[in-house]
């Protein structure tokens, strides 16, 4: 189906709304995860921290405020139905404009700067930002946009290690746990650990990002072996007792998600990306006829 010029206006409007929604409205699965963490917590300090987080979410709801001051780097995961006839350049332009509009019209802090001069355009955009990932979907007329504001405390805790096959699964687990210990409180626990296994160096890190930011908290990998590894790592990470905001307790991670790809015969890459406790995301599905469904 051929889209009209109105469709790009709709993409711009939707991208803007999604950024604001993601900053203010915590997904239901994350709210459930935080409450479950509170129920499980045994440390007094851990309970106080989790209680503060739950209060924070309540205040953000009642006063329509941002959940966290860190407005993050804007990331969009876009799924394009192969039956939509559209200009990818105009689509991208609309998402960039929507990002800028959200920032200046709301308004909220632009957290995006150039790497050398640290120049801030004050609209959350810049060269190659927002980050936009595309995926194409067979037999679909829909355009799905998932918006993720990625805070720096968790994004700074991103690591790639090119292990070798001889390191085996034991080496992979060891590396993940050692890296988590080194992170301490930095990624604002209790967090979601995203693990990328396999691929090339760049694909491995992208898989880790998909794992940490796009899935519902209680989702399991569809491959039973991967799902088992997710559970084993979750238990091992929580046994470290880093706890909420690193002040001790049984809730360091609310979830471990793994995404994988085949890799080279001589490689064994492991990517780690963390999503902090307010695992913010907002989703919209745009139909070619202009209807929109909002979700998370
Ligand atoms: S890492 Fe997350 S929780 Fe921590 S300051 Fe940034 S957005 Fe907020």
Tab-separated table of C-alpha atoms and ligand atoms in Angstrom:
chain	number	residue	atom	x	y	z
A	1	UNK	CA	0.000	0.000	0.000
A	2	UNK	CA	1.281	3.442	-1.024
A	3	UNK	CA	1.403	5.914	1.889
A	4	UNK	CA	0.418	9.593	1.527
A	5	UNK	CA	2.430	12.600	2.736
A	6	UNK	CA	0.132	12.694	5.814
A	7	UNK	CA	1.690	9.407	6.866
A	8	UNK	CA	5.096	11.054	7.437
A	9	UNK	CA	3.440	13.795	9.524
A	10	UNK	CA	1.863	11.034	11.551
A	11	UNK	CA	5.273	9.345	12.015
A	12	UNK	CA	6.726	12.666	13.207
A	13	UNK	CA	3.867	13.231	15.651
A	14	UNK	CA	4.016	9.629	16.894
A	15	UNK	CA	7.821	9.647	17.363
A	16	UNK	CA	7.471	12.803	19.439
A	17	UNK	CA	4.644	11.369	21.565
A	18	UNK	CA	6.546	8.111	22.078
A	19	UNK	CA	9.636	9.870	23.447
A	20	UNK	CA	7.520	11.741	26.015
A	21	UNK	CA	5.437	8.657	26.859
A	22	UNK	CA	8.585	6.546	27.378
A	23	UNK	CA	10.041	9.148	29.765
A	24	UNK	CA	6.863	9.319	31.878
A	25	UNK	CA	4.899	6.090	31.710
A	26	UNK	CA	6.730	2.980	32.952
A	27	UNK	CA	5.660	-0.222	31.110
A	28	UNK	CA	3.313	-2.490	33.151
A	29	UNK	CA	5.776	-5.422	33.179
A	30	UNK	CA	8.452	-3.191	34.765
A	31	UNK	CA	5.986	-1.969	37.419
A	32	UNK	CA	5.177	-5.619	38.234
A	33	UNK	CA	8.902	-6.461	38.298
A	34	UNK	CA	9.656	-3.656	40.762
A	35	UNK	CA	6.800	-4.710	43.072
A	36	UNK	CA	7.977	-8.339	42.906
A	37	UNK	CA	11.518	-7.177	43.745
A	38	UNK	CA	10.133	-5.327	46.779
A	39	UNK	CA	8.266	-8.461	47.942
A	40	UNK	CA	11.456	-10.542	47.579
A	41	UNK	CA	13.906	-8.088	49.136
A	42	UNK	CA	15.415	-9.012	52.506
A	43	UNK	CA	17.777	-6.087	53.122
A	44	UNK	CA	16.370	-3.075	55.005
A	45	UNK	CA	18.319	-0.617	52.838
A	46	UNK	CA	17.276	-2.535	49.714
A	47	UNK	CA	13.630	-2.252	50.785
A	48	UNK	CA	13.996	1.494	51.368
A	49	UNK	CA	15.529	2.002	47.920
A	50	UNK	CA	12.847	-0.070	46.180
A	51	UNK	CA	10.155	1.801	48.090
A	52	UNK	CA	11.644	5.111	46.894
A	53	UNK	CA	11.617	3.822	43.297
A	54	UNK	CA	7.946	2.776	43.586
A	55	UNK	CA	7.079	6.178	45.116
A	56	UNK	CA	9.000	7.885	42.307
A	57	UNK	CA	6.868	6.044	39.707
A	58	UNK	CA	3.679	6.962	41.604
A	59	UNK	CA	4.625	10.667	41.639
A	60	UNK	CA	5.568	10.555	37.927
A	61	UNK	CA	2.073	9.114	37.241
A	62	UNK	CA	0.101	11.523	39.396
A	63	UNK	CA	1.981	14.651	38.320
A	64	UNK	CA	2.833	13.474	34.755
A	65	UNK	CA	6.535	14.061	35.436
A	66	UNK	CA	9.597	12.320	34.028
A	67	UNK	CA	10.520	9.115	35.880
A	68	UNK	CA	14.220	10.070	35.762
A	69	UNK	CA	16.060	13.302	34.942
A	70	UNK	CA	18.296	11.367	32.538
A	71	UNK	CA	16.403	11.735	29.240
A	72	UNK	CA	18.937	9.443	27.608
A	73	UNK	CA	20.070	8.970	24.046
A	74	UNK	CA	16.939	8.438	21.906
A	75	UNK	CA	16.825	5.048	20.205
A	76	UNK	CA	14.066	3.878	17.836
A	77	UNK	CA	13.542	0.264	16.759
A	78	UNK	CA	11.452	0.436	13.586
A	79	UNK	CA	9.721	-2.529	11.953
A	80	UNK	CA	8.618	-1.811	8.400
A	81	UNK	CA	5.976	-4.027	6.803
A	82	UNK	CA	7.033	-5.120	3.313
A	83	UNK	CA	3.603	-4.220	1.904
A	84	UNK	CA	4.068	-0.523	2.774
A	85	UNK	CA	5.301	1.562	-0.127
A	86	UNK	CA	7.195	4.401	1.518
A	87	UNK	CA	10.334	6.508	1.313
A	88	UNK	CA	12.827	5.367	3.951
A	89	UNK	CA	14.527	8.792	3.747
A	90	UNK	CA	11.267	10.607	4.555
A	91	UNK	CA	10.542	8.099	7.288
A	92	UNK	CA	13.915	8.790	8.919
A	93	UNK	CA	13.473	12.548	8.559
A	94	UNK	CA	10.099	12.314	10.299
A	95	UNK	CA	11.559	10.365	13.247
A	96	UNK	CA	14.391	12.885	13.673
A	97	UNK	CA	11.928	15.808	13.528
A	98	UNK	CA	9.653	14.084	16.049
A	99	UNK	CA	12.583	13.607	18.444
A	100	UNK	CA	13.516	17.282	18.227
A	101	UNK	CA	9.884	18.388	18.644
A	102	UNK	CA	9.404	16.254	21.763
A	103	UNK	CA	12.460	17.872	23.343
A	104	UNK	CA	11.723	21.503	22.487
A	105	UNK	CA	7.921	21.474	22.755
A	106	UNK	CA	7.644	19.510	26.027
A	107	UNK	CA	10.316	20.800	26.926
A	108	UNK	CA	12.869	18.501	28.571
A	109	UNK	CA	16.668	18.269	28.815
A	110	UNK	CA	18.561	17.396	25.656
A	111	UNK	CA	21.188	14.860	26.754
A	112	UNK	CA	22.896	14.607	23.348
A	113	UNK	CA	26.246	16.262	22.554
A	114	UNK	CA	28.975	16.009	19.904
A	115	UNK	CA	31.919	13.838	21.017
A	116	UNK	CA	34.772	16.395	20.796
A	117	UNK	CA	33.329	19.890	21.299
A	118	UNK	CA	30.484	18.579	23.510
A	119	UNK	CA	28.088	20.774	21.527
A	120	UNK	CA	24.423	20.317	22.511
A	121	UNK	CA	21.837	21.185	19.836
A	122	UNK	CA	19.257	21.342	22.661
A	123	UNK	CA	16.851	19.066	20.778
A	124	UNK	CA	18.150	15.515	21.511
A	125	UNK	CA	19.390	15.154	17.930
A	126	UNK	CA	22.779	15.421	16.245
A	127	UNK	CA	24.911	13.698	13.645
A	128	UNK	CA	23.649	10.046	13.509
A	129	UNK	CA	21.385	10.606	16.527
A	130	UNK	CA	18.677	9.452	17.216
A	131	UNK	CA	19.887	5.899	16.736
A	132	UNK	CA	17.426	4.113	14.439
A	133	UNK	CA	17.417	0.347	13.900
A	134	UNK	CA	15.327	-1.065	11.037
A	135	UNK	CA	13.813	-4.479	10.551
A	136	UNK	CA	11.592	-5.549	7.640
A	137	UNK	CA	8.522	-7.689	8.221
A	138	UNK	CA	7.044	-10.019	5.619
A	139	UNK	CA	3.347	-9.792	4.662
A	140	UNK	CA	2.701	-6.748	6.848
A	141	UNK	CA	1.207	-3.312	6.130
A	142	UNK	CA	2.159	-1.948	9.556
A	143	UNK	CA	4.887	0.357	10.730
A	144	UNK	CA	5.937	-0.388	14.305
A	145	UNK	CA	8.012	2.148	16.232
A	146	UNK	CA	9.535	1.232	19.597
A	147	UNK	CA	11.137	4.179	21.404
A	148	UNK	CA	13.808	3.640	24.078
A	149	UNK	CA	15.481	6.542	25.923
A	150	UNK	CA	18.813	5.000	26.958
A	151	UNK	CA	20.205	6.499	30.156
A	152	UNK	CA	23.946	6.912	30.495
A	153	UNK	CA	24.449	5.162	33.844
A	154	UNK	CA	23.420	1.883	32.266
A	155	UNK	CA	24.749	2.573	28.749
A	156	UNK	CA	28.214	3.337	30.133
A	157	UNK	CA	28.229	-0.231	31.419
A	158	UNK	CA	28.431	-1.803	27.927
A	159	UNK	CA	31.136	-4.321	27.176
A	160	UNK	CA	32.245	-6.496	24.297
A	161	UNK	CA	34.656	-9.384	24.723
A	162	UNK	CA	35.808	-11.478	21.787
A	163	UNK	CA	36.248	-14.776	23.612
A	164	UNK	CA	37.517	-17.787	21.697
A	165	UNK	CA	35.744	-21.146	21.288
A	166	UNK	CA	38.210	-22.778	23.749
A	167	UNK	CA	36.802	-20.504	26.499
A	168	UNK	CA	33.534	-22.413	26.119
A	169	UNK	CA	30.301	-21.706	27.969
A	170	UNK	CA	32.185	-21.727	31.269
A	171	UNK	CA	34.335	-18.830	30.024
A	172	UNK	CA	31.226	-16.959	28.848
A	173	UNK	CA	29.543	-17.261	32.275
A	174	UNK	CA	32.733	-16.307	34.093
A	175	UNK	CA	33.206	-13.223	31.919
A	176	UNK	CA	29.596	-12.079	32.457
A	177	UNK	CA	29.786	-12.456	36.245
A	178	UNK	CA	33.200	-10.753	36.502
A	179	UNK	CA	31.901	-7.855	34.399
A	180	UNK	CA	28.765	-7.507	36.558
A	181	UNK	CA	30.911	-7.426	39.731
A	182	UNK	CA	33.061	-4.677	38.186
A	183	UNK	CA	29.979	-2.553	37.394
A	184	UNK	CA	28.875	-2.260	41.014
A	185	UNK	CA	26.126	0.355	41.445
A	186	UNK	CA	26.872	2.231	38.187
A	187	UNK	CA	24.000	0.916	36.027
A	188	UNK	CA	21.291	1.791	38.623
A	189	UNK	CA	20.193	-1.683	39.822
A	190	UNK	CA	17.898	-3.612	39.935
A	191	UNK	CA	18.445	-3.719	36.167
A	192	UNK	CA	17.904	-5.851	33.088
A	193	UNK	CA	21.037	-7.559	31.798
A	194	UNK	CA	21.121	-7.865	28.007
A	195	UNK	CA	23.542	-10.448	26.646
A	196	UNK	CA	24.496	-10.818	22.994
A	197	UNK	CA	26.050	-14.141	22.022
A	198	UNK	CA	27.670	-14.751	18.635
A	199	UNK	CA	27.618	-12.707	15.430
A	200	UNK	CA	30.348	-10.184	14.611
A	201	UNK	CA	31.554	-7.562	17.118
A	202	UNK	CA	28.930	-4.999	15.998
A	203	UNK	CA	26.050	-7.491	15.693
A	204	UNK	CA	26.897	-8.960	19.106
A	205	UNK	CA	26.528	-5.541	20.796
A	206	UNK	CA	23.320	-4.836	18.869
A	207	UNK	CA	21.914	-8.144	20.102
A	208	UNK	CA	22.825	-7.195	23.683
A	209	UNK	CA	20.954	-3.879	23.225
A	210	UNK	CA	17.892	-5.648	21.768
A	211	UNK	CA	18.006	-8.060	24.724
A	212	UNK	CA	18.233	-5.337	27.387
A	213	UNK	CA	15.723	-2.853	25.980
A	214	UNK	CA	13.058	-4.371	23.732
A	215	UNK	CA	11.701	-7.415	25.573
A	216	UNK	CA	9.161	-7.559	28.387
A	217	UNK	CA	10.831	-8.151	31.739
A	218	UNK	CA	9.447	-11.658	32.308
A	219	UNK	CA	9.934	-12.846	28.708
A	220	UNK	CA	12.008	-15.949	28.067
A	221	UNK	CA	14.180	-16.801	25.076
A	222	UNK	CA	12.216	-19.158	22.792
A	223	UNK	CA	15.215	-21.526	22.670
A	224	UNK	CA	14.988	-23.688	25.855
A	225	UNK	CA	18.796	-23.863	26.230
A	226	UNK	CA	19.066	-20.061	26.073
A	227	UNK	CA	16.114	-19.679	28.464
A	228	UNK	CA	17.864	-21.999	30.928
A	229	UNK	CA	21.056	-19.933	30.685
A	230	UNK	CA	19.038	-16.726	31.265
A	231	UNK	CA	17.619	-18.189	34.495
A	232	UNK	CA	20.993	-19.557	35.660
A	233	UNK	CA	22.674	-16.180	35.117
A	234	UNK	CA	19.820	-14.303	36.839
A	235	UNK	CA	20.217	-16.457	39.949
A	236	UNK	CA	24.028	-16.171	39.882
A	237	UNK	CA	23.907	-12.356	39.484
A	238	UNK	CA	21.398	-11.949	42.326
A	239	UNK	CA	23.532	-14.159	44.566
A	240	UNK	CA	26.240	-11.453	44.332
A	241	UNK	CA	24.075	-9.278	46.650
A	242	UNK	CA	24.979	-5.992	44.929
A	243	UNK	CA	21.350	-5.038	45.553
A	244	UNK	CA	19.144	-2.024	44.709
A	245	UNK	CA	21.362	0.957	43.768
A	246	UNK	CA	24.357	-1.140	44.854
A	247	UNK	CA	23.613	-0.796	48.573
A	248	UNK	CA	23.158	-4.509	49.206
A	249	UNK	CA	20.222	-6.876	48.826
A	250	UNK	CA	18.942	-9.808	46.824
A	251	UNK	CA	17.733	-7.737	43.830
A	252	UNK	CA	20.625	-6.818	41.560
A	253	UNK	CA	18.946	-7.857	38.295
A	254	UNK	CA	15.215	-8.126	37.579
A	255	UNK	CA	15.890	-10.063	34.380
A	256	UNK	CA	18.603	-11.527	32.164
A	257	UNK	CA	17.768	-11.619	28.458
A	258	UNK	CA	19.932	-13.289	25.828
A	259	UNK	CA	19.777	-12.763	22.060
A	260	UNK	CA	22.063	-14.796	19.821
A	261	UNK	CA	23.305	-15.277	16.266
A	262	UNK	CA	25.590	-17.752	14.528
A	263	UNK	CA	29.241	-16.719	14.552
A	264	UNK	CA	32.645	-17.539	12.987
A	265	UNK	CA	34.176	-20.959	13.720
A	266	UNK	CA	37.077	-19.283	15.554
A	267	UNK	CA	35.008	-16.729	17.507
A	268	UNK	CA	32.915	-16.682	20.672
A	269	UNK	CA	31.790	-13.037	21.128
A	270	UNK	CA	29.918	-11.906	24.233
A	271	UNK	CA	28.214	-8.497	24.393
A	272	UNK	CA	26.805	-7.018	27.587
A	273	UNK	CA	24.389	-4.085	27.757
A	274	UNK	CA	22.437	-3.060	30.830
A	275	UNK	CA	19.050	-1.357	31.082
A	276	UNK	CA	18.562	0.471	34.395
A	277	UNK	CA	15.647	-0.016	36.829
A	278	UNK	CA	13.238	2.317	34.964
A	279	UNK	CA	13.352	0.134	31.851
A	280	UNK	CA	11.641	2.801	29.755
A	281	UNK	CA	10.097	2.022	26.403
A	282	UNK	CA	7.000	3.021	24.431
A	283	UNK	CA	5.599	1.455	21.280
A	284	UNK	CA	3.173	2.425	18.543
A	285	UNK	CA	1.840	0.515	15.568
A	286	UNK	CA	0.827	2.740	12.650
A	287	UNK	CA	-1.555	1.354	10.072
A	288	UNK	CA	-1.380	2.531	6.473
A	289	UNK	CA	-4.917	3.978	6.874
A	290	UNK	CA	-3.665	6.281	9.636
A	291	UNK	CA	-4.910	4.332	12.695
A	292	UNK	CA	-2.433	4.112	15.597
A	293	UNK	CA	-2.244	1.642	18.501
A	294	UNK	CA	-0.077	2.696	21.447
A	295	UNK	CA	1.572	0.214	23.786
A	296	UNK	CA	4.912	-0.610	25.402
B	1	LIG	S1	20.949	5.075	34.197
B	1	LIG	FE1	18.719	5.039	34.191
B	1	LIG	S2	18.055	5.255	36.345
B	1	LIG	FE2	20.238	5.783	36.200
B	1	LIG	S3	20.210	8.015	35.995
B	1	LIG	FE3	20.283	7.192	33.890
B	1	LIG	S4	18.119	6.905	33.230
B	1	LIG	FE4	18.121	7.290	35.464
